[in-house]
Amino acid sequence: KFRFDDPELDARALRVAATAVVRSSGTISRGAFSRLSVNGHERSGERNDQIAWAKEIFVGAYKLKLDDPSVSSLYAEALAAEGKPDEARKILEDLSQRDLIADSYSWATLAALRNRAGDAAGREAAIAKCRASAKRLQSNNICVAGSMR
């Protein structure tokens, strides 16, 4: 299998691939990252398998770096994509309360989770934060209601 000589770089490559899988809702073509594996398990082309693979990448980093907001956000996004909204929302709400969400994708996920829970005011607040964050990227497509999970 393809691996970098530097373990930190190798771990980073897996996180980048896992982020792409989660943020594409598991629609990455099988060939895109087919050479990557975790714990010896290949990532298959099935959506649910891809999301589970990505979550496995993030859960390891999450357990090691509980105080890292970017890792926590990505893990929560993976949980949301996997269909575990309550767990995902708990993590993102905690980060939101501490003003530690710095990524528009995580704000979009929180907005969708709040919407799902019937929290319209919370949804609008998260969308506003999402738009402010996405403005720096010059991409408001992230925060469009139809594009949110």
PDB file of C-alpha atoms in Angstrom:
ATOM      1  CA  LYS A   1       0.000   0.000   0.000  1.00  0.00           C
ATOM      2  CA  PHE A   2       1.056   3.556  -0.600  1.00  0.00           C
ATOM      3  CA  ARG A   3       2.495   5.115   2.523  1.00  0.00           C
ATOM      4  CA  PHE A   4       4.622   8.149   3.256  1.00  0.00           C
ATOM      5  CA  ASP A   5       7.886   7.652   5.133  1.00  0.00           C
ATOM      6  CA  ASP A   6       6.786  10.271   7.658  1.00  0.00           C
ATOM      7  CA  PRO A   7       3.999   8.921   9.927  1.00  0.00           C
ATOM      8  CA  GLU A   8       2.603  12.428  10.517  1.00  0.00           C
ATOM      9  CA  LEU A   9       2.375  13.063   6.777  1.00  0.00           C
ATOM     10  CA  ASP A  10       0.776   9.661   6.301  1.00  0.00           C
ATOM     11  CA  ALA A  11      -1.834  10.445   8.970  1.00  0.00           C
ATOM     12  CA  ARG A  12      -2.494  13.844   7.395  1.00  0.00           C
ATOM     13  CA  ALA A  13      -3.032  12.260   3.969  1.00  0.00           C
ATOM     14  CA  LEU A  14      -5.604   9.896   5.457  1.00  0.00           C
ATOM     15  CA  ARG A  15      -7.411  12.797   7.189  1.00  0.00           C
ATOM     16  CA  VAL A  16      -7.515  14.784   3.935  1.00  0.00           C
ATOM     17  CA  ALA A  17      -8.934  11.788   2.068  1.00  0.00           C
ATOM     18  CA  ALA A  18     -11.455  11.130   4.840  1.00  0.00           C
ATOM     19  CA  THR A  19     -12.509  14.799   4.810  1.00  0.00           C
ATOM     20  CA  ALA A  20     -13.136  14.597   1.065  1.00  0.00           C
ATOM     21  CA  VAL A  21     -15.227  11.467   1.560  1.00  0.00           C
ATOM     22  CA  VAL A  22     -17.372  13.017   4.318  1.00  0.00           C
ATOM     23  CA  ARG A  23     -17.851  16.351   2.588  1.00  0.00           C
ATOM     24  CA  SER A  24     -18.862  14.643  -0.645  1.00  0.00           C
ATOM     25  CA  SER A  25     -21.363  12.489   1.293  1.00  0.00           C
ATOM     26  CA  GLY A  26     -19.459   9.374   0.321  1.00  0.00           C
ATOM     27  CA  THR A  27     -19.601   9.987  -3.411  1.00  0.00           C
ATOM     28  CA  ILE A  28     -15.867   9.986  -4.131  1.00  0.00           C
ATOM     29  CA  SER A  29     -15.158   7.651  -7.014  1.00  0.00           C
ATOM     30  CA  ARG A  30     -13.635   4.383  -5.935  1.00  0.00           C
ATOM     31  CA  GLY A  31     -10.432   5.030  -7.847  1.00  0.00           C
ATOM     32  CA  ALA A  32      -9.787   8.428  -6.280  1.00  0.00           C
ATOM     33  CA  PHE A  33      -8.432   7.104  -2.996  1.00  0.00           C
ATOM     34  CA  SER A  34      -8.497   3.374  -3.576  1.00  0.00           C
ATOM     35  CA  ARG A  35      -4.888   2.941  -2.492  1.00  0.00           C
ATOM     36  CA  LEU A  36      -5.564   4.313   0.972  1.00  0.00           C
ATOM     37  CA  SER A  37      -6.448   1.968   3.786  1.00  0.00           C
ATOM     38  CA  VAL A  38      -6.794   2.146   7.544  1.00  0.00           C
ATOM     39  CA  ASN A  39      -5.801  -0.672   9.837  1.00  0.00           C
ATOM     40  CA  GLY A  40      -5.362  -2.805   6.732  1.00  0.00           C
ATOM     41  CA  HIS A  41      -8.976  -2.371   5.608  1.00  0.00           C
ATOM     42  CA  GLU A  42      -9.503  -1.064   2.112  1.00  0.00           C
ATOM     43  CA  ARG A  43     -12.091   1.606   1.480  1.00  0.00           C
ATOM     44  CA  SER A  44     -14.837   0.251  -0.790  1.00  0.00           C
ATOM     45  CA  GLY A  45     -16.874   2.225  -3.285  1.00  0.00           C
ATOM     46  CA  GLU A  46     -20.155   1.972  -1.378  1.00  0.00           C
ATOM     47  CA  ARG A  47     -21.381   5.233   0.219  1.00  0.00           C
ATOM     48  CA  ASN A  48     -21.981   3.771   3.677  1.00  0.00           C
ATOM     49  CA  ASP A  49     -18.634   1.985   3.614  1.00  0.00           C
ATOM     50  CA  GLN A  50     -16.890   5.191   2.592  1.00  0.00           C
ATOM     51  CA  ILE A  51     -18.501   7.162   5.416  1.00  0.00           C
ATOM     52  CA  ALA A  52     -17.683   4.416   7.944  1.00  0.00           C
ATOM     53  CA  TRP A  53     -14.084   4.380   6.668  1.00  0.00           C
ATOM     54  CA  ALA A  54     -13.804   8.155   7.092  1.00  0.00           C
ATOM     55  CA  LYS A  55     -15.303   8.027  10.572  1.00  0.00           C
ATOM     56  CA  GLU A  56     -12.773   5.362  11.540  1.00  0.00           C
ATOM     57  CA  ILE A  57      -9.986   7.726  10.482  1.00  0.00           C
ATOM     58  CA  PHE A  58     -11.443  10.572  12.552  1.00  0.00           C
ATOM     59  CA  VAL A  59     -12.366   8.558  15.642  1.00  0.00           C
ATOM     60  CA  GLY A  60      -8.714   7.642  16.177  1.00  0.00           C
ATOM     61  CA  ALA A  61      -7.600  11.245  15.876  1.00  0.00           C
ATOM     62  CA  TYR A  62     -10.530  12.399  18.022  1.00  0.00           C
ATOM     63  CA  LYS A  63      -9.615  10.067  20.874  1.00  0.00           C
ATOM     64  CA  LEU A  64      -5.997  11.210  20.749  1.00  0.00           C
ATOM     65  CA  LYS A  65      -6.762  14.922  20.383  1.00  0.00           C
ATOM     66  CA  LEU A  66      -9.943  15.619  22.325  1.00  0.00           C
ATOM     67  CA  ASP A  67      -8.913  19.253  22.699  1.00  0.00           C
ATOM     68  CA  ASP A  68      -8.371  19.842  18.953  1.00  0.00           C
ATOM     69  CA  PRO A  69     -11.424  21.676  17.531  1.00  0.00           C
ATOM     70  CA  SER A  70     -10.626  20.847  13.903  1.00  0.00           C
ATOM     71  CA  VAL A  71     -10.427  17.117  14.622  1.00  0.00           C
ATOM     72  CA  SER A  72     -13.584  17.275  16.759  1.00  0.00           C
ATOM     73  CA  SER A  73     -15.451  19.113  13.990  1.00  0.00           C
ATOM     74  CA  LEU A  74     -14.431  16.605  11.336  1.00  0.00           C
ATOM     75  CA  TYR A  75     -15.394  13.696  13.571  1.00  0.00           C
ATOM     76  CA  ALA A  76     -18.799  15.317  14.164  1.00  0.00           C
ATOM     77  CA  GLU A  77     -19.278  15.814  10.417  1.00  0.00           C
ATOM     78  CA  ALA A  78     -18.530  12.115   9.894  1.00  0.00           C
ATOM     79  CA  LEU A  79     -21.011  11.155  12.612  1.00  0.00           C
ATOM     80  CA  ALA A  80     -23.677  13.316  10.971  1.00  0.00           C
ATOM     81  CA  ALA A  81     -22.983  11.782   7.566  1.00  0.00           C
ATOM     82  CA  GLU A  82     -23.187   8.311   9.111  1.00  0.00           C
ATOM     83  CA  GLY A  83     -26.642   9.056  10.492  1.00  0.00           C
ATOM     84  CA  LYS A  84     -25.775   9.801  14.116  1.00  0.00           C
ATOM     85  CA  PRO A  85     -27.147  13.351  14.436  1.00  0.00           C
ATOM     86  CA  ASP A  86     -27.426  13.460  18.227  1.00  0.00           C
ATOM     87  CA  GLU A  87     -23.761  12.568  18.777  1.00  0.00           C
ATOM     88  CA  ALA A  88     -22.675  14.961  16.032  1.00  0.00           C
ATOM     89  CA  ARG A  89     -24.773  17.824  17.357  1.00  0.00           C
ATOM     90  CA  LYS A  90     -23.487  17.374  20.903  1.00  0.00           C
ATOM     91  CA  ILE A  91     -19.889  17.832  19.726  1.00  0.00           C
ATOM     92  CA  LEU A  92     -20.651  20.762  17.428  1.00  0.00           C
ATOM     93  CA  GLU A  93     -22.846  22.528  20.002  1.00  0.00           C
ATOM     94  CA  ASP A  94     -20.012  22.286  22.522  1.00  0.00           C
ATOM     95  CA  LEU A  95     -17.563  23.755  20.012  1.00  0.00           C
ATOM     96  CA  SER A  96     -20.065  26.457  19.075  1.00  0.00           C
ATOM     97  CA  GLN A  97     -20.578  27.466  22.723  1.00  0.00           C
ATOM     98  CA  ARG A  98     -16.822  27.895  23.057  1.00  0.00           C
ATOM     99  CA  ASP A  99     -16.613  29.721  19.680  1.00  0.00           C
ATOM    100  CA  LEU A 100     -14.220  27.070  18.330  1.00  0.00           C
ATOM    101  CA  ILE A 101     -15.845  26.211  14.999  1.00  0.00           C
ATOM    102  CA  ALA A 102     -13.693  27.845  12.361  1.00  0.00           C
ATOM    103  CA  ASP A 103     -14.826  25.922   9.285  1.00  0.00           C
ATOM    104  CA  SER A 104     -17.845  26.742   7.139  1.00  0.00           C
ATOM    105  CA  TYR A 105     -18.541  23.047   6.452  1.00  0.00           C
ATOM    106  CA  SER A 106     -18.856  22.391  10.177  1.00  0.00           C
ATOM    107  CA  TRP A 107     -21.171  25.396  10.556  1.00  0.00           C
ATOM    108  CA  ALA A 108     -23.283  24.066   7.671  1.00  0.00           C
ATOM    109  CA  THR A 109     -23.458  20.678   9.372  1.00  0.00           C
ATOM    110  CA  LEU A 110     -24.522  22.287  12.653  1.00  0.00           C
ATOM    111  CA  ALA A 111     -27.171  24.332  10.818  1.00  0.00           C
ATOM    112  CA  ALA A 112     -28.566  21.158   9.259  1.00  0.00           C
ATOM    113  CA  LEU A 113     -28.540  19.340  12.611  1.00  0.00           C
ATOM    114  CA  ARG A 114     -30.296  22.233  14.333  1.00  0.00           C
ATOM    115  CA  ASN A 115     -32.855  22.332  11.533  1.00  0.00           C
ATOM    116  CA  ARG A 116     -33.458  18.603  11.906  1.00  0.00           C
ATOM    117  CA  ALA A 117     -34.041  19.149  15.638  1.00  0.00           C
ATOM    118  CA  GLY A 118     -36.566  21.932  14.947  1.00  0.00           C
ATOM    119  CA  ASP A 119     -34.315  24.753  16.172  1.00  0.00           C
ATOM    120  CA  ALA A 120     -35.049  27.398  13.510  1.00  0.00           C
ATOM    121  CA  ALA A 121     -33.320  30.243  15.363  1.00  0.00           C
ATOM    122  CA  GLY A 122     -30.246  28.106  15.973  1.00  0.00           C
ATOM    123  CA  ARG A 123     -30.237  27.072  12.325  1.00  0.00           C
ATOM    124  CA  GLU A 124     -30.275  30.697  11.184  1.00  0.00           C
ATOM    125  CA  ALA A 125     -27.463  31.593  13.597  1.00  0.00           C
ATOM    126  CA  ALA A 126     -25.342  28.709  12.277  1.00  0.00           C
ATOM    127  CA  ILE A 127     -26.084  29.700   8.663  1.00  0.00           C
ATOM    128  CA  ALA A 128     -24.962  33.263   9.433  1.00  0.00           C
ATOM    129  CA  LYS A 129     -21.694  31.929  10.897  1.00  0.00           C
ATOM    130  CA  CYS A 130     -21.332  29.600   7.913  1.00  0.00           C
ATOM    131  CA  ARG A 131     -21.723  32.486   5.471  1.00  0.00           C
ATOM    132  CA  ALA A 132     -19.223  34.628   7.366  1.00  0.00           C
ATOM    133  CA  SER A 133     -16.712  31.781   7.296  1.00  0.00           C
ATOM    134  CA  ALA A 134     -17.425  30.889   3.645  1.00  0.00           C
ATOM    135  CA  LYS A 135     -17.036  34.511   2.588  1.00  0.00           C
ATOM    136  CA  ARG A 136     -13.323  34.195   3.272  1.00  0.00           C
ATOM    137  CA  LEU A 137     -13.313  31.243   0.846  1.00  0.00           C
ATOM    138  CA  GLN A 138     -15.429  33.221  -1.631  1.00  0.00           C
ATOM    139  CA  SER A 139     -17.864  30.324  -1.731  1.00  0.00           C
ATOM    140  CA  ASN A 140     -21.362  30.730  -0.347  1.00  0.00           C
ATOM    141  CA  ASN A 141     -22.406  27.418  -1.966  1.00  0.00           C
ATOM    142  CA  ILE A 142     -21.408  25.665   1.236  1.00  0.00           C
ATOM    143  CA  CYS A 143     -24.135  27.451   3.166  1.00  0.00           C
ATOM    144  CA  VAL A 144     -27.052  26.989   0.749  1.00  0.00           C
ATOM    145  CA  ALA A 145     -29.893  25.245   2.552  1.00  0.00           C
ATOM    146  CA  GLY A 146     -30.283  22.541  -0.104  1.00  0.00           C
ATOM    147  CA  SER A 147     -26.596  21.640   0.043  1.00  0.00           C
ATOM    148  CA  MET A 148     -26.534  21.099   3.808  1.00  0.00           C
ATOM    149  CA  ARG A 149     -26.783  17.553   5.118  1.00  0.00           C
TER     150      ARG A 149
END
